[in-house]
CSV table of C-alpha atoms and ligand atoms in Angstrom, one decimal:
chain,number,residue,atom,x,y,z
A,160,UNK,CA,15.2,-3.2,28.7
A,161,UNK,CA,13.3,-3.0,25.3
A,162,UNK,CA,13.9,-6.6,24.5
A,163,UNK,CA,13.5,-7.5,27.7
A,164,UNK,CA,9.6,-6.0,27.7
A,165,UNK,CA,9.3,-8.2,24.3
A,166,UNK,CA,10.6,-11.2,25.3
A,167,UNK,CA,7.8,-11.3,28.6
A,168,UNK,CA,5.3,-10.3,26.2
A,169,UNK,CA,5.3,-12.7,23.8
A,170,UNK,CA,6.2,-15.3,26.7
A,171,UNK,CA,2.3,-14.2,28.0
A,172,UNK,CA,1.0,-14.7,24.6
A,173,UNK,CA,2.9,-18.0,24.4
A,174,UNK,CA,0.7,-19.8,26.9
A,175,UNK,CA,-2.4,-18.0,25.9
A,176,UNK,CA,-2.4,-18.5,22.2
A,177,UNK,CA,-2.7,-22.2,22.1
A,178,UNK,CA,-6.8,-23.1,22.4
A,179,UNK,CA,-7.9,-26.0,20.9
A,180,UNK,CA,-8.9,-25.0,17.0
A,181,UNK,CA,-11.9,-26.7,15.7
A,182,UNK,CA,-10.9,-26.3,12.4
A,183,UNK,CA,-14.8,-25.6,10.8
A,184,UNK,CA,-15.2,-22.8,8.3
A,185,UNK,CA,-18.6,-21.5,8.3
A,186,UNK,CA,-20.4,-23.1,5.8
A,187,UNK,CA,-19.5,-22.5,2.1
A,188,UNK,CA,-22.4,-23.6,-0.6
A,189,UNK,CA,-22.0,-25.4,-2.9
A,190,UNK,CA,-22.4,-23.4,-5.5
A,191,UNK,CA,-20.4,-20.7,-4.2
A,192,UNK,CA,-17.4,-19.5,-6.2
A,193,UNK,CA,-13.9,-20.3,-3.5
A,194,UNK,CA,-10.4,-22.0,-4.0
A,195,UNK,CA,-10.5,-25.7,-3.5
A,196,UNK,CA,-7.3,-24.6,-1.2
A,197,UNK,CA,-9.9,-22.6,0.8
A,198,UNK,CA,-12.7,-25.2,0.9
A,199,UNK,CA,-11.2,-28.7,1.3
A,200,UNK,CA,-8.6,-27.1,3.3
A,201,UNK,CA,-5.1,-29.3,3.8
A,202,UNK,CA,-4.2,-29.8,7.2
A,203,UNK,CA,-0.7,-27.7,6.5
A,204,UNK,CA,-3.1,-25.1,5.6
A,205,UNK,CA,-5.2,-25.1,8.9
A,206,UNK,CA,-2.0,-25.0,10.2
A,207,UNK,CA,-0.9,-21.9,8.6
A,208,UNK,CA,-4.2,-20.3,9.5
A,209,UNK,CA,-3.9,-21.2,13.2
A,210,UNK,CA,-0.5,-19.4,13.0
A,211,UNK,CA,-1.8,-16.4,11.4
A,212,UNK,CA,-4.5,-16.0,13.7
A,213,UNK,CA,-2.2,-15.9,16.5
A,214,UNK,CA,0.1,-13.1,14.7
A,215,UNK,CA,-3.4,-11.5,13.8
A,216,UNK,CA,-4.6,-10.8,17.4
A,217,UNK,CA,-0.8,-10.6,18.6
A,218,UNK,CA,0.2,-7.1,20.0
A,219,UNK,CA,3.4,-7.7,19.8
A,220,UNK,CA,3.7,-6.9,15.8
A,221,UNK,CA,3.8,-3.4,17.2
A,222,UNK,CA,6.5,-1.4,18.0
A,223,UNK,CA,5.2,-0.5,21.6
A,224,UNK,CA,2.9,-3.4,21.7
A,225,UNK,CA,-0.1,-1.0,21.6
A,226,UNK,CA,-1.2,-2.3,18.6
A,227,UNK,CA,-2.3,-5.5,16.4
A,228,UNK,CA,-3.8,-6.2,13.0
A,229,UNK,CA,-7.1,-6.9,15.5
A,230,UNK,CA,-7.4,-3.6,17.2
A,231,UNK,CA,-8.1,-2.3,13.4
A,232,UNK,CA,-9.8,-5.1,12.3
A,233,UNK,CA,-12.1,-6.4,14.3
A,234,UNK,CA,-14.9,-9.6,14.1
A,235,UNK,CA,-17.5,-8.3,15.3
A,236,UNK,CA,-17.8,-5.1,12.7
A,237,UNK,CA,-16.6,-7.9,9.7
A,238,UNK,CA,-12.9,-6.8,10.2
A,239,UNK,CA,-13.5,-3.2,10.0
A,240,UNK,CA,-13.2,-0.7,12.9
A,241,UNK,CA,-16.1,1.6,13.3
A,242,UNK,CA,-14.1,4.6,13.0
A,243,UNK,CA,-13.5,6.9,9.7
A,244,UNK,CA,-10.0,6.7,9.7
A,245,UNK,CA,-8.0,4.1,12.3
A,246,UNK,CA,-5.5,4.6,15.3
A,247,UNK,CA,-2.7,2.6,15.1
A,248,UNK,CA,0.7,2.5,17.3
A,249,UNK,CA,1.3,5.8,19.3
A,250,UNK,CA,-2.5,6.6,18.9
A,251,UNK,CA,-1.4,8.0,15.4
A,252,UNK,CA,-4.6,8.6,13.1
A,253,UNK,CA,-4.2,6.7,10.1
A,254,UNK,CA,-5.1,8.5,6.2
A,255,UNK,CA,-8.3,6.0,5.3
A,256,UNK,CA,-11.4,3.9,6.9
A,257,UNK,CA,-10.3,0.7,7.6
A,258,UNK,CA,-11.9,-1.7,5.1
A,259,UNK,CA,-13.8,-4.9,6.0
A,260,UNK,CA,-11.5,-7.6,5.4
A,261,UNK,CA,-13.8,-11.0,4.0
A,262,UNK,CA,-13.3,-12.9,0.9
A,263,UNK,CA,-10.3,-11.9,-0.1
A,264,UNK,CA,-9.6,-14.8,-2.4
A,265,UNK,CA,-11.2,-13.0,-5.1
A,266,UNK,CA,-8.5,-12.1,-7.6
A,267,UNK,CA,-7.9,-8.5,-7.2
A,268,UNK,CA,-5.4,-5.5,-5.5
A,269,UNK,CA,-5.8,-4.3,-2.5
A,270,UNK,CA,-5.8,-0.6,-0.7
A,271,UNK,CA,-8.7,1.8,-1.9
A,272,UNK,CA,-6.0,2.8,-4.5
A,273,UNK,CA,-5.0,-0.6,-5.4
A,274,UNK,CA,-1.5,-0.2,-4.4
A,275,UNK,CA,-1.0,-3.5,-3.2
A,276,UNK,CA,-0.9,-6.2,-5.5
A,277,UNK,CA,-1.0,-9.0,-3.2
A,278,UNK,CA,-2.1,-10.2,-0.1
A,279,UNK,CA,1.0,-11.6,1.4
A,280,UNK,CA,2.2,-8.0,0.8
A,281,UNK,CA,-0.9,-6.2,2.8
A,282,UNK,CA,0.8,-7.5,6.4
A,283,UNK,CA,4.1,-5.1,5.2
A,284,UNK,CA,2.1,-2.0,4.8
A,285,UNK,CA,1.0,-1.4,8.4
A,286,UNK,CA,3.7,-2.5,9.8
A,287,UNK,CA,6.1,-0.5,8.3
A,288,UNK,CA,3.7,2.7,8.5
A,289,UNK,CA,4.8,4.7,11.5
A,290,UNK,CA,1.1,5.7,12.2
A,291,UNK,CA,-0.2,1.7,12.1
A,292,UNK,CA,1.9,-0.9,13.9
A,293,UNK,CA,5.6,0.8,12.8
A,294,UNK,CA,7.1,-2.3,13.2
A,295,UNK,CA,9.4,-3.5,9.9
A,296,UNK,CA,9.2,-7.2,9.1
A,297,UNK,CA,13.2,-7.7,9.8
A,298,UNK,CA,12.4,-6.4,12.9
A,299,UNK,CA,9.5,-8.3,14.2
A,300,UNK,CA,10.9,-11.5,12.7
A,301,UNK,CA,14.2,-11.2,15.7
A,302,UNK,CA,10.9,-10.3,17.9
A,303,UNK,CA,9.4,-13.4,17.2
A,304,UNK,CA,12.5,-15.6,17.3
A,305,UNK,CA,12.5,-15.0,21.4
A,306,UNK,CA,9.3,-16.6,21.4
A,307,UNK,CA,9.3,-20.5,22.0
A,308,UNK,CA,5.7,-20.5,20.3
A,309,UNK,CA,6.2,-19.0,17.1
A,310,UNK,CA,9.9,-20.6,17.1
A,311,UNK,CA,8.6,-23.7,17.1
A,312,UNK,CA,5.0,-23.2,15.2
A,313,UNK,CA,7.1,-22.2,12.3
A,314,UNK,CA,9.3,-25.0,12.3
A,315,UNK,CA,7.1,-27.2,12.5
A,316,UNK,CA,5.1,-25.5,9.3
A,317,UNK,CA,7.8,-24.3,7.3
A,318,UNK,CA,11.3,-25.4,8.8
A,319,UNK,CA,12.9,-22.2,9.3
A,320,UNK,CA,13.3,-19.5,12.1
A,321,UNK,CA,10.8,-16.6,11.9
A,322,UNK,CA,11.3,-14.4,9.1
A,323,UNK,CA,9.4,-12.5,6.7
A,324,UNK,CA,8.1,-15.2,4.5
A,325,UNK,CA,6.6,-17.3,7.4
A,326,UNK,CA,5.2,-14.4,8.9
A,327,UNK,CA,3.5,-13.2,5.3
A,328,UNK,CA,2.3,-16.7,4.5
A,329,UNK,CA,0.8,-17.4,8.1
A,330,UNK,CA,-1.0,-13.9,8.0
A,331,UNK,CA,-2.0,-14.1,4.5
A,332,UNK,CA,-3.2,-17.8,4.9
A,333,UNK,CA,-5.7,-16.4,7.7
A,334,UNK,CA,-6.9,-13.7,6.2
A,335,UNK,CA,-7.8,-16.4,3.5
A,336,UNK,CA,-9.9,-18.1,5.5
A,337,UNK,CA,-12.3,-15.0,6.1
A,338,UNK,CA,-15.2,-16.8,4.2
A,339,UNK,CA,-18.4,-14.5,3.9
A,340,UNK,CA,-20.6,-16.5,2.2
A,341,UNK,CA,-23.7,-17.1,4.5
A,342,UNK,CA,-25.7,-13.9,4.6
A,343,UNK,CA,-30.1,-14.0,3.2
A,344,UNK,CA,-29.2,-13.4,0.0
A,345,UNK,CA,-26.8,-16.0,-0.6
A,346,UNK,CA,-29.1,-18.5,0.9
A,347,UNK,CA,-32.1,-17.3,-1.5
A,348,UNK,CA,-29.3,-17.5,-4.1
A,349,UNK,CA,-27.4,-21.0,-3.8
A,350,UNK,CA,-29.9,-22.4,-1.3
A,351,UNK,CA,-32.4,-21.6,-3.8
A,352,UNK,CA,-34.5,-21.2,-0.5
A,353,UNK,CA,-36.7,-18.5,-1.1
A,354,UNK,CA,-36.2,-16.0,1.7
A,355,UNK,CA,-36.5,-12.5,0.6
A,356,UNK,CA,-39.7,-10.5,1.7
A,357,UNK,CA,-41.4,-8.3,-0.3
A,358,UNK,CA,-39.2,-4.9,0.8
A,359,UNK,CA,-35.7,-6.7,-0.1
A,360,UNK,CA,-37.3,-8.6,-3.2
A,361,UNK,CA,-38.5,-4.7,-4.6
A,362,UNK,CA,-34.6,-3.4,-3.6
A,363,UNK,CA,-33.2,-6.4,-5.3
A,364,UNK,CA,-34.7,-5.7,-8.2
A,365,UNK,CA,-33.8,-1.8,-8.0
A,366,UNK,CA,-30.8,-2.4,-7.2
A,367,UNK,CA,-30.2,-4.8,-10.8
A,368,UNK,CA,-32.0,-2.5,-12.6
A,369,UNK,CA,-31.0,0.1,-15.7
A,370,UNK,CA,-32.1,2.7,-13.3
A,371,UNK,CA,-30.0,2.7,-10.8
A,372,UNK,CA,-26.7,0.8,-12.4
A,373,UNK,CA,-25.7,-0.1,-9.3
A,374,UNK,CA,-24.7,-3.6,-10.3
A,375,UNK,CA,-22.7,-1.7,-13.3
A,376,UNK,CA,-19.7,-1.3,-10.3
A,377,UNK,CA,-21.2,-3.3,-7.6
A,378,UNK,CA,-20.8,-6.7,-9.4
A,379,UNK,CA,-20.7,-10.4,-8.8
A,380,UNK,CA,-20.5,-12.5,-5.8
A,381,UNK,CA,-18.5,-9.8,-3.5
A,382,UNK,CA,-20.5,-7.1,-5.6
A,383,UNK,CA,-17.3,-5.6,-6.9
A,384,UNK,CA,-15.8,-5.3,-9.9
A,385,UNK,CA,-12.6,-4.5,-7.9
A,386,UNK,CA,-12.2,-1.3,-10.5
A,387,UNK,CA,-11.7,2.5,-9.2
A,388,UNK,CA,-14.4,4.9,-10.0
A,389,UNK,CA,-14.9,8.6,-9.2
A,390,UNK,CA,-18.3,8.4,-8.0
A,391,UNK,CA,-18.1,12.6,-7.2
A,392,UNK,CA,-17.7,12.7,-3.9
A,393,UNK,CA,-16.2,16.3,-2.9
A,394,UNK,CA,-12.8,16.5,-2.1
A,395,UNK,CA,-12.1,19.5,-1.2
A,396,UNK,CA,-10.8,18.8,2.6
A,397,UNK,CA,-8.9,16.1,1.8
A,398,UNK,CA,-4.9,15.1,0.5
A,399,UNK,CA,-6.0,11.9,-0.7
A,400,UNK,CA,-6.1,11.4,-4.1
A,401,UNK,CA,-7.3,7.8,-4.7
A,402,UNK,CA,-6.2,5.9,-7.5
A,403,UNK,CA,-4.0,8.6,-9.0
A,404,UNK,CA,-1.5,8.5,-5.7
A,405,UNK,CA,-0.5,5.0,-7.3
A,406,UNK,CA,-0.6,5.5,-11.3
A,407,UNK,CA,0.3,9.6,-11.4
A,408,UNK,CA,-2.2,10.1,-14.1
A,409,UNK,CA,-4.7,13.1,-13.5
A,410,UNK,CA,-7.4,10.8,-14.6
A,411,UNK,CA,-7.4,8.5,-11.5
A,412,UNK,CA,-7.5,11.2,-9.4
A,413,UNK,CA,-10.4,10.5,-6.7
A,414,UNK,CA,-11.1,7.1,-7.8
A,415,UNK,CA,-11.6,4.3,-5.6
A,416,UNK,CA,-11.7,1.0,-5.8
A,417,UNK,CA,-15.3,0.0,-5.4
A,418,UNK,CA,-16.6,-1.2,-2.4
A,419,UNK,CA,-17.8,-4.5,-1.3
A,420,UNK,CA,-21.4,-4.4,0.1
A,421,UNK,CA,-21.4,-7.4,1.4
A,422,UNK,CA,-21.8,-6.9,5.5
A,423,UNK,CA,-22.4,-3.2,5.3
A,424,UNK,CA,-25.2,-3.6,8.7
A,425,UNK,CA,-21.4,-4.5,10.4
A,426,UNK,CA,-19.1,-2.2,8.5
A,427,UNK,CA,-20.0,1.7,9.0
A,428,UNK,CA,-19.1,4.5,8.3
A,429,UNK,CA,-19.2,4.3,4.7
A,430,UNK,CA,-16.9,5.4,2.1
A,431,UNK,CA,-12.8,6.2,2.3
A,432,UNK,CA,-12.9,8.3,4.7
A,433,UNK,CA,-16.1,7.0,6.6
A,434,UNK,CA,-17.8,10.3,5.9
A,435,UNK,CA,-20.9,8.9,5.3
A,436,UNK,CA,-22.4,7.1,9.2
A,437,UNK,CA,-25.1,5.3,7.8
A,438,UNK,CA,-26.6,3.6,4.8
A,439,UNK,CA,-30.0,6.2,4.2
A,440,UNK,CA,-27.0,8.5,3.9
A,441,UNK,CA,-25.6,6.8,1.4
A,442,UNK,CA,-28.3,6.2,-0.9
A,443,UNK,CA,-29.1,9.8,0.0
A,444,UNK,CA,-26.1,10.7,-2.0
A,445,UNK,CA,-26.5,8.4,-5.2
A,446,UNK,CA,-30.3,9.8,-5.4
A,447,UNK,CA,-29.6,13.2,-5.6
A,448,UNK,CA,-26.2,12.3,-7.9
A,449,UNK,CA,-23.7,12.9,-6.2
A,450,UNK,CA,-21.6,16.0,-5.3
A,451,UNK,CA,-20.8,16.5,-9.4
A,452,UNK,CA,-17.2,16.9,-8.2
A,453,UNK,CA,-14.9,17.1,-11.6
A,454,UNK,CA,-14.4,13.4,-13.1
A,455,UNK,CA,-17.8,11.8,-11.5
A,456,UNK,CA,-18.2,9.2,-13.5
A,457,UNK,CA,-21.2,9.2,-15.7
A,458,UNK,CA,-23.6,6.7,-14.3
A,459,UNK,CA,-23.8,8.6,-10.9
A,460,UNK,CA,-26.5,11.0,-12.0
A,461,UNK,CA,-30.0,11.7,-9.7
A,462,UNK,CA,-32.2,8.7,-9.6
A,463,UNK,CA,-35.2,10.0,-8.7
A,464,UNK,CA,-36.1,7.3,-6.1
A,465,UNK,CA,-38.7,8.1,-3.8
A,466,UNK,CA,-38.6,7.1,0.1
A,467,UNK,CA,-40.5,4.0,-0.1
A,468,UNK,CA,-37.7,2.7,-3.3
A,469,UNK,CA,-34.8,3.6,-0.7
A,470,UNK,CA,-36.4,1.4,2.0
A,471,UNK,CA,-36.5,-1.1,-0.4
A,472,UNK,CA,-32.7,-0.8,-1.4
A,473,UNK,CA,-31.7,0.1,2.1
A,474,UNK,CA,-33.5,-3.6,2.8
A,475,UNK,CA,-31.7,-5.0,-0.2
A,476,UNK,CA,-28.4,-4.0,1.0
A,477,UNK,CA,-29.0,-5.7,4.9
A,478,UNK,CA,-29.9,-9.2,3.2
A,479,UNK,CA,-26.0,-8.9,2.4
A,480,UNK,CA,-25.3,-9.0,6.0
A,481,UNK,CA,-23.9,-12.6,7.1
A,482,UNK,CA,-24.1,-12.3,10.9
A,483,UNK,CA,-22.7,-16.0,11.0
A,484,UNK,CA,-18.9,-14.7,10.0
A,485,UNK,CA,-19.1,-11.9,12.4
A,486,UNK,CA,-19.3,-14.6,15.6
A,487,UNK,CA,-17.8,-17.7,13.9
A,488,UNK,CA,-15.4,-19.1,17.0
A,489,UNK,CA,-12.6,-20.0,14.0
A,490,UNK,CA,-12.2,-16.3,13.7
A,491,UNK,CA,-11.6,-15.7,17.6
A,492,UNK,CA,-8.6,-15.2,19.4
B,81,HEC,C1,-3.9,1.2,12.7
B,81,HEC,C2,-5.0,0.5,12.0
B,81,HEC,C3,-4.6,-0.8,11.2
B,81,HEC,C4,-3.8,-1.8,11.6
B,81,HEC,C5,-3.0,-2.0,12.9
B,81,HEC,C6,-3.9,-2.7,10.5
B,81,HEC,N1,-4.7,-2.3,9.5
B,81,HEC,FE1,-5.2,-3.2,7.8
B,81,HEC,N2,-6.0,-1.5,7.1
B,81,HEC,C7,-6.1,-0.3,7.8
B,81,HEC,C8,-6.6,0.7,6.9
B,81,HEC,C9,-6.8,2.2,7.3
B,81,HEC,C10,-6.7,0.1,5.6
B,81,HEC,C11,-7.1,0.8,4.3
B,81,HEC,C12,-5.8,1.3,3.6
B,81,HEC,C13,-6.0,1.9,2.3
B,81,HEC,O1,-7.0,1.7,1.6
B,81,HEC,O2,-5.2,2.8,1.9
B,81,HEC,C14,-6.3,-1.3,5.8
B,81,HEC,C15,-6.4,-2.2,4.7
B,81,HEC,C16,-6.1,-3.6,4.9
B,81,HEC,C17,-6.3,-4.6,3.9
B,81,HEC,C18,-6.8,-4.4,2.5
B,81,HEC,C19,-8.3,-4.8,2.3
B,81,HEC,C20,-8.8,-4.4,0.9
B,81,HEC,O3,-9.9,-4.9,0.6
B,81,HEC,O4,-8.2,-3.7,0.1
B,81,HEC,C21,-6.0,-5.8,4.5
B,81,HEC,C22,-6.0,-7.2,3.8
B,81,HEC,C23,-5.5,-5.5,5.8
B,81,HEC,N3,-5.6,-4.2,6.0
B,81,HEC,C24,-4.9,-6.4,6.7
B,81,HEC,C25,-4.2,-6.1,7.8
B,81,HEC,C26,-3.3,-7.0,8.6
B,81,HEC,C27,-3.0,-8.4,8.2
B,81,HEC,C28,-2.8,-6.3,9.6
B,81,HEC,C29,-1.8,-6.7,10.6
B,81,HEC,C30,-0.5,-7.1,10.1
B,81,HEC,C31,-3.4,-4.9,9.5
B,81,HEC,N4,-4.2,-4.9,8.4
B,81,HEC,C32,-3.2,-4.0,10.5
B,81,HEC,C33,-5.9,-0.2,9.1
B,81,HEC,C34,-5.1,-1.0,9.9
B,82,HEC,C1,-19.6,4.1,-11.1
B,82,HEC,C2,-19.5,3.0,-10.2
B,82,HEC,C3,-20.5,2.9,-9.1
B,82,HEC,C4,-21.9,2.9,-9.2
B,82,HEC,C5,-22.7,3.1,-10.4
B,82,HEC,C6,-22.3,2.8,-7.8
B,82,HEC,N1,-21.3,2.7,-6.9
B,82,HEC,FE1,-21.4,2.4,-4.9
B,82,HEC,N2,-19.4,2.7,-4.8
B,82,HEC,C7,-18.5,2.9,-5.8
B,82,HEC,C8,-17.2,3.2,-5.3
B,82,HEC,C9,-16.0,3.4,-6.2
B,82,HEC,C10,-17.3,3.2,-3.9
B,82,HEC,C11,-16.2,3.5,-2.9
B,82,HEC,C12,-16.1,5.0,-2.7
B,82,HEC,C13,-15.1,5.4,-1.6
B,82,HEC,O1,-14.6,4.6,-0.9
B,82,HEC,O2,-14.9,6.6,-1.4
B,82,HEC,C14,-18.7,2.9,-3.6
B,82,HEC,C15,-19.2,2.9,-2.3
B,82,HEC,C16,-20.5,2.5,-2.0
B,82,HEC,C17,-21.0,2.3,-0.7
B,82,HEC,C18,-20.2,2.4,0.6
B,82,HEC,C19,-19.6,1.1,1.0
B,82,HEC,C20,-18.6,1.2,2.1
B,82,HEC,O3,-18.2,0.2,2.7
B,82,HEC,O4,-18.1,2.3,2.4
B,82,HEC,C21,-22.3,1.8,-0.8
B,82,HEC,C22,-23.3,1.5,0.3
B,82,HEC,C23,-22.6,1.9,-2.2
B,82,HEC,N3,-21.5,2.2,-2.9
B,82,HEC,C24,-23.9,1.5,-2.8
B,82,HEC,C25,-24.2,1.7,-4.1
B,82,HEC,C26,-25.6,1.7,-4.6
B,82,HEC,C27,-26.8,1.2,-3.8
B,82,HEC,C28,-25.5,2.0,-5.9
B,82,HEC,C29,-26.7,2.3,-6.8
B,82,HEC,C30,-27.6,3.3,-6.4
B,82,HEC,C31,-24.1,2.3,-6.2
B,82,HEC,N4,-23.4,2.1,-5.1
B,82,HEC,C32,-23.7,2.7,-7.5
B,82,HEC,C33,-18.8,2.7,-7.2
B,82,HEC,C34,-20.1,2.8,-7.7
């Protein structure tokens, strides 16, 4: 009966999932630091992207087909989901906000606790997490080999029957493709077209300043240094534990990787746990320095900015927004 539910399923998505792909990026500059893989891409590669972004929207990587990597992740808020923390398969509440997912070619680990080291490996975590799509790869994989589609679309790419590595590589390849690279700022910066106005110009400026060190954590092109930082957020209602839940040392407790703030205008609420619902409340919290919870890290201290600064940041911060990649047609189902 089970099977039988599968198998018509992924028949449906069979016939749905095969739209012509015009296989156009948005735009990457020049200047702009990407893979060659990623910016000439091979036509294998468009391939393997194609396939992933079947699996990505597919419901059927669930266990009761509730559920896809999409209902988490979705285009229109930059891959995030609007919510402080998810709901995956049997409306289970997941532990953590579900990041933004862009650029992710940048050498780094993924998880606000960096527990996974790489990105073929991200696809493994929800699906064997009972609250997220609870559906292990062995599994899925005899899903997928009732499906004439993905029988054949994996043939064709990587001669074999569905399996875990096909499934990791197609999902990892489109998640690869996620190219953020087209928001005011990056024009001003590799277009050396000179768009900022005043307000974002003055918020730049704070925001690369000794004053604030914001660019200390928040640094280069994704403004991340990809490290984990307490930045003194209280923790008192919470079992999460940040960095330390991966390396057991009591000094990673509450760290977390630091954020991207590229697409932020997309991306609330804010922080690990979305506690935060919008960016005044944010800087809110780095001008007064933080909640001085035990191991805030030393640069999180009260800035003194007054309202007409935060504008200026607050302005800063939106010129990161790339409302291209949030309705590029390549990302679409
Ligand atoms: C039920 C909601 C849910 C589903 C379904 C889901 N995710 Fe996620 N995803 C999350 C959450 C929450 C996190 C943050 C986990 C953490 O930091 O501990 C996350 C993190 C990630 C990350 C890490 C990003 C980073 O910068 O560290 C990637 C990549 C990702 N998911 C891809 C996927 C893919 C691919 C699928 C489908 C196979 C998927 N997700 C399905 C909620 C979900
Ligand atoms: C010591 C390193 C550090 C400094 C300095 C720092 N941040 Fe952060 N920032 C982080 C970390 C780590 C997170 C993620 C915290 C979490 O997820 O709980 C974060 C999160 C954020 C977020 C939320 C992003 C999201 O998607 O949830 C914003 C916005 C932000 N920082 C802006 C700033 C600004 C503006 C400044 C300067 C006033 C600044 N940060 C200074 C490390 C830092």
């Amino acid at each position: 009966m089970k099977s039988w539910a599968a198998l018509l399923l992924l028949a449906a998505f069979a016939c749905e999932s095969k739209p012509e792909l015009k296989f156009d990026l948005p735009e990457i500059p020049a200047d702009f630091p990407i893979p060659d893989s990623i910016r000439y891409l091979s036509e294998r590669n468009k391939l393997q992207i194609e396939l992933g972004r079947a699996l990505f929207y597919d419901r059927g990587l669930s266990r009761d087909s509730s559920v896809s990597c999409a209902s988490c992740h979705k285009q229109a808020l930059a891959f995030g989901d609007g919510l402080p923390f998810s709901v995956g398969a049997h409306g289970g509440s997941g532990r953590r906000n579900a990041p933004p997912l862009f650029n992710l070619f940048f050498p780094q680990s993924f998880f606000k606790d960096g527990g996974i080291p790489r990105l073929e490996e991200v696809a493994m975590a929800p699906m064997d997490d009972h609250h997220e799509l609870d559906l292990p790869l062995q599994e899925l994989s005899l899903r997928l080999r009732t499906s004439d589609f993905y029988v054949s679309e994996i043939e064709k790419i990587y001669q074999r029957q569905p399996d875990p590595f096909s499934i990791t590589r197609a999902l990892m390849w489109f998640q690869l493709s996620l190219v953020s690279a087209n928001s005011k700022y990056d024009n001003y910066l590799y277009n050396s077209a000179q768009v900022l106005n005043a307000s974002e110009s003055r918020g730049k400026d704070l925001f690369f300043s000794n004053r604030t060190q914001c660019a200390s954590c928040h640094s280069g092109v994704n403004f991340t240094d990809f490290q984990f930082h307490n930045i003194g957020l209280n923790m008192d209602a919470q079992l999460d534990t940040g960095r330390a839940r991966i390396s057991n040392r009591a000094e990673d407790f509450a760290k977390f990787k630091t954020s991207s703030l590229r697409n932020l205008g997309f991306s609330a609420p804010y922080m690990h746990d979305g506690r935060y619902n919008s960016l005044s409340e944010v800087l809110a919290y780095y001008n007064r320095g933080g909640d001085g919870y035990p191991g805030q890290d030393s640069r999180i201290k009260p800035l003194g900015l007054s309202p007409s600064e935060l504008q200026d940041l607050e302005q800063f911060l939106h010129a990161l927004n790339d409302s291209i990649f949030v309705k590029h047609r390549v990302y679409q189902p």
